[in-house]
Amino acid sequence: MTDAPPTSLDDDPSIGRVLLSEEQLVNRIAELGRQLTQDYAGRAPLLVCVLRGAYVFLTDLARSIDLPVEIDFIAVSSYGATTRTSGVVRLVKDLEVDLTDRDVILVEDIVDTGLTLRYLRRSLEARGPASLEVCALLARESADLEGLGVRYVGFTIPGDFVIGYGLDVGERYRNLRYLAVYEPPDDA
Ligand code: 5GP
């Protein structure tokens, strides 16, 4: 017999403890938006959304910034359908906008080991932007944010694997309005 998905998210035992509520996310992202609006006053930054995990964050963040922002998307893959990193970052979709002389803000979902970020930073810096900063919704407590040059962080979180608000396991759970700890099934 194959496992049918639960018919409602309320019934899904893999959705564990709520780590960040919808209200906490909304409030903090509004703060980040205000900060970016101040820091980039008089400029038109380009928000580069790292697909797919950051797409929900990007939509809320962009609408919290009171500046003429532009948006583009880049896709990398460092995890397969599991919760463990493969240790290899692969460019899956490149940007369409030219970064030359642009003020670029890289919008990430979570900085874990920093592998993805190091790869992206190298790739984007080589394209001659006027500036490049990173805005991550989440960062592990263990991440070396200074070393990685991450200026804007929404929340620092412990080591649990998390889902929701854009973050997935095997493409599921991205549509949760909050962030929860993932509880793998017993046979995983
Ligand atoms: P890093 O390269 O920093 O180790 O990992 C960054 C990427 O791994 C993130 O952009 C995200 O896609 C994925 N990732 C790391 N931790 C988690 C987590 O707790 N939950 C989910 N869903 N993805 C994660």
Short mmCIF file of C-alpha atoms and ligand atoms in Angstrom, two decimals:
data_model
loop_
_atom_site.label_atom_id
_atom_site.label_comp_id
_atom_site.label_asym_id
_atom_site.label_seq_id
_atom_site.Cartn_x
_atom_site.Cartn_y
_atom_site.Cartn_z
CA MET A 1 0.00 0.00 0.00
CA THR A 2 1.36 3.47 -0.80
CA ASP A 3 1.14 6.26 1.76
CA ALA A 4 -1.56 8.72 0.76
CA PRO A 5 -0.75 12.30 1.80
CA PRO A 6 -2.84 13.61 4.71
CA THR A 7 -5.89 15.41 3.36
CA SER A 8 -5.35 18.43 5.64
CA LEU A 9 -2.14 20.01 6.89
CA ASP A 10 -3.71 19.93 10.36
CA ASP A 11 -3.51 16.13 10.26
CA ASP A 12 0.12 15.91 9.16
CA PRO A 13 2.32 14.42 11.91
CA SER A 14 5.47 15.64 10.13
CA ILE A 15 4.59 19.23 10.96
CA GLY A 16 6.10 19.62 14.42
CA ARG A 17 6.48 22.47 16.88
CA VAL A 18 5.86 25.98 15.51
CA LEU A 19 9.18 27.78 15.64
CA LEU A 20 8.00 31.12 14.22
CA SER A 21 4.37 32.15 14.00
CA GLU A 22 2.85 34.01 11.08
CA GLU A 23 2.71 37.13 13.26
CA GLN A 24 6.38 36.91 14.21
CA LEU A 25 7.33 36.53 10.54
CA VAL A 26 5.14 39.43 9.39
CA ASN A 27 6.47 41.78 12.07
CA ARG A 28 10.14 40.98 11.57
CA ILE A 29 9.92 41.20 7.78
CA ALA A 30 8.27 44.61 8.07
CA GLU A 31 11.25 45.68 10.21
CA LEU A 32 13.72 44.36 7.66
CA GLY A 33 11.83 46.23 4.93
CA ARG A 34 12.05 49.48 6.89
CA GLN A 35 15.75 48.97 7.46
CA LEU A 36 16.43 48.27 3.77
CA THR A 37 14.31 51.30 2.79
CA GLN A 38 16.54 53.48 4.96
CA ASP A 39 19.84 51.89 3.98
CA TYR A 40 19.12 52.06 0.24
CA ALA A 41 17.41 55.48 0.19
CA GLY A 42 17.89 57.19 -3.17
CA ARG A 43 18.83 53.91 -4.90
CA ALA A 44 16.92 51.24 -6.82
CA PRO A 45 18.24 47.92 -5.51
CA LEU A 46 17.90 44.67 -7.36
CA LEU A 47 16.50 41.88 -5.20
CA VAL A 48 17.89 38.52 -6.26
CA CYS A 49 15.67 35.76 -4.92
CA VAL A 50 17.29 32.38 -4.42
CA LEU A 51 14.77 29.81 -5.59
CA ARG A 52 12.98 28.00 -4.45
CA GLY A 53 13.05 28.39 -0.66
CA ALA A 54 13.16 32.20 -0.56
CA TYR A 55 10.17 32.92 -2.80
CA VAL A 56 7.65 33.49 0.00
CA PHE A 57 10.08 35.67 1.96
CA LEU A 58 10.88 37.65 -1.21
CA THR A 59 7.25 38.50 -1.89
CA ASP A 60 6.67 39.81 1.64
CA LEU A 61 10.05 41.53 1.88
CA ALA A 62 9.73 43.28 -1.50
CA ARG A 63 6.33 44.68 -0.51
CA SER A 64 7.82 46.02 2.73
CA ILE A 65 10.45 48.09 0.90
CA ASP A 66 9.37 51.58 -0.09
CA LEU A 67 11.80 51.98 -2.99
CA PRO A 68 11.69 51.25 -6.74
CA VAL A 69 13.14 47.74 -6.42
CA GLU A 70 13.65 45.34 -9.26
CA ILE A 71 13.44 41.58 -8.84
CA ASP A 72 15.18 38.66 -10.50
CA PHE A 73 15.51 34.97 -9.68
CA ILE A 74 18.36 32.51 -9.50
CA ALA A 75 17.99 28.83 -8.70
CA VAL A 76 20.54 26.57 -7.11
CA SER A 77 20.25 23.10 -5.79
CA SER A 78 22.28 21.76 -2.89
CA TYR A 79 19.85 19.27 -1.40
CA GLY A 80 18.02 16.51 -3.21
CA ALA A 81 14.65 15.35 -1.96
CA THR A 82 16.17 14.65 1.47
CA THR A 83 17.05 16.75 4.48
CA ARG A 84 20.78 16.21 4.08
CA THR A 85 23.09 18.35 1.96
CA SER A 86 24.82 16.76 -0.97
CA GLY A 87 27.73 19.15 -0.43
CA VAL A 88 27.56 20.22 -4.06
CA VAL A 89 25.93 23.44 -5.24
CA ARG A 90 24.60 23.48 -8.76
CA LEU A 91 23.26 26.46 -10.74
CA VAL A 92 19.84 25.44 -12.02
CA LYS A 93 18.57 28.79 -13.33
CA ASP A 94 20.60 31.92 -13.93
CA LEU A 95 19.59 35.59 -13.68
CA GLU A 96 18.25 37.54 -16.61
CA VAL A 97 19.22 41.03 -15.41
CA ASP A 98 22.75 42.38 -15.92
CA LEU A 99 24.35 43.07 -12.51
CA THR A 100 26.91 45.60 -13.72
CA ASP A 101 26.87 48.64 -11.38
CA ARG A 102 23.68 47.46 -9.63
CA ASP A 103 23.04 47.49 -5.89
CA VAL A 104 22.26 43.82 -5.40
CA ILE A 105 20.52 42.32 -2.39
CA LEU A 106 20.67 38.54 -2.38
CA VAL A 107 17.52 37.19 -0.70
CA GLU A 108 18.07 33.77 0.91
CA ASP A 109 15.80 31.53 2.96
CA ILE A 110 18.33 30.06 5.40
CA VAL A 111 22.07 30.16 5.88
CA ASP A 112 23.03 26.77 7.22
CA THR A 113 26.61 25.68 6.41
CA GLY A 114 27.08 28.72 4.16
CA LEU A 115 28.05 26.57 1.19
CA THR A 116 25.26 27.91 -1.04
CA LEU A 117 26.00 31.48 -0.08
CA ARG A 118 29.72 31.21 -0.73
CA TYR A 119 28.98 29.81 -4.19
CA LEU A 120 26.42 32.51 -5.00
CA ARG A 121 28.56 35.34 -3.68
CA ARG A 122 31.47 34.28 -5.86
CA SER A 123 29.24 33.96 -8.91
CA LEU A 124 27.49 37.33 -8.43
CA GLU A 125 30.57 39.32 -7.41
CA ALA A 126 32.26 38.28 -10.64
CA ARG A 127 29.54 40.17 -12.58
CA GLY A 128 30.60 43.64 -11.37
CA PRO A 129 27.75 44.87 -9.14
CA ALA A 130 28.16 48.28 -7.41
CA SER A 131 27.37 46.51 -4.13
CA LEU A 132 26.28 43.10 -2.93
CA GLU A 133 24.59 42.43 0.41
CA VAL A 134 22.79 39.38 1.72
CA CYS A 135 19.38 39.36 3.40
CA ALA A 136 18.51 35.97 4.87
CA LEU A 137 15.26 35.17 6.60
CA LEU A 138 16.97 32.59 8.82
CA ALA A 139 20.48 31.72 9.93
CA ARG A 140 21.71 28.86 12.08
CA GLU A 141 23.24 29.85 15.39
CA SER A 142 26.31 28.01 14.18
CA ALA A 143 26.68 30.01 10.93
CA ASP A 144 29.64 32.40 10.65
CA LEU A 145 27.57 35.39 9.51
CA GLU A 146 30.45 37.83 9.73
CA GLY A 147 32.76 35.59 7.74
CA LEU A 148 30.03 35.04 5.15
CA GLY A 149 29.26 38.78 5.01
CA VAL A 150 25.55 38.46 5.83
CA ARG A 151 24.34 41.93 6.79
CA TYR A 152 20.59 41.33 7.23
CA VAL A 153 19.09 38.37 9.10
CA GLY A 154 15.48 37.88 10.17
CA PHE A 155 15.94 35.23 12.84
CA THR A 156 18.72 33.08 14.22
CA ILE A 157 17.56 29.52 14.85
CA PRO A 158 19.01 26.30 16.34
CA GLY A 159 19.85 23.16 14.38
CA ASP A 160 16.38 21.65 13.78
CA PHE A 161 15.38 21.06 10.17
CA VAL A 162 12.53 23.47 9.50
CA ILE A 163 9.64 23.64 7.05
CA GLY A 164 7.06 26.18 5.97
CA TYR A 165 7.04 29.77 4.72
CA GLY A 166 8.75 28.66 1.50
CA LEU A 167 10.94 25.93 2.98
CA ASP A 168 10.21 22.39 1.91
CA VAL A 169 10.87 18.73 2.31
CA GLY A 170 10.55 17.02 -1.08
CA GLU A 171 8.64 20.09 -2.40
CA ARG A 172 5.98 19.88 0.33
CA TYR A 173 5.16 22.30 3.13
CA ARG A 174 6.24 25.47 1.32
CA ASN A 175 2.69 26.79 1.68
CA LEU A 176 2.59 26.76 5.49
CA ARG A 177 2.05 30.30 6.74
CA TYR A 178 4.42 29.70 9.68
CA LEU A 179 7.75 27.98 10.24
CA ALA A 180 7.71 24.59 11.96
CA VAL A 181 10.15 21.89 12.96
CA TYR A 182 10.06 18.90 10.60
CA GLU A 183 9.29 15.56 12.23
CA PRO A 184 10.43 12.79 9.88
CA PRO A 185 8.19 9.72 9.71
CA ASP A 186 9.45 6.80 11.86
CA ASP A 187 10.52 4.78 8.83
CA ALA A 188 12.59 7.65 7.33
P1 5GP B 1 23.80 25.80 3.14
O1 5GP B 1 24.42 25.79 1.79
O2 5GP B 1 23.95 27.12 3.88
O3 5GP B 1 24.24 24.64 3.99
O4 5GP B 1 22.28 25.50 2.94
C1 5GP B 1 21.44 26.42 2.42
C2 5GP B 1 20.22 25.78 1.78
O5 5GP B 1 19.91 24.51 2.37
C3 5GP B 1 19.03 26.66 2.04
O6 5GP B 1 18.92 27.63 1.04
C4 5GP B 1 17.89 25.65 2.07
O7 5GP B 1 17.41 25.45 0.76
C5 5GP B 1 18.53 24.37 2.57
N1 5GP B 1 18.28 24.19 4.02
C6 5GP B 1 19.18 24.31 5.02
N2 5GP B 1 18.59 24.11 6.22
C7 5GP B 1 17.29 23.83 5.96
C8 5GP B 1 16.15 23.54 6.79
O8 5GP B 1 16.19 23.48 8.03
N3 5GP B 1 14.97 23.31 6.13
C9 5GP B 1 14.86 23.36 4.77
N4 5GP B 1 13.66 23.09 4.25
N5 5GP B 1 15.91 23.64 3.97
C10 5GP B 1 17.10 23.89 4.56
#
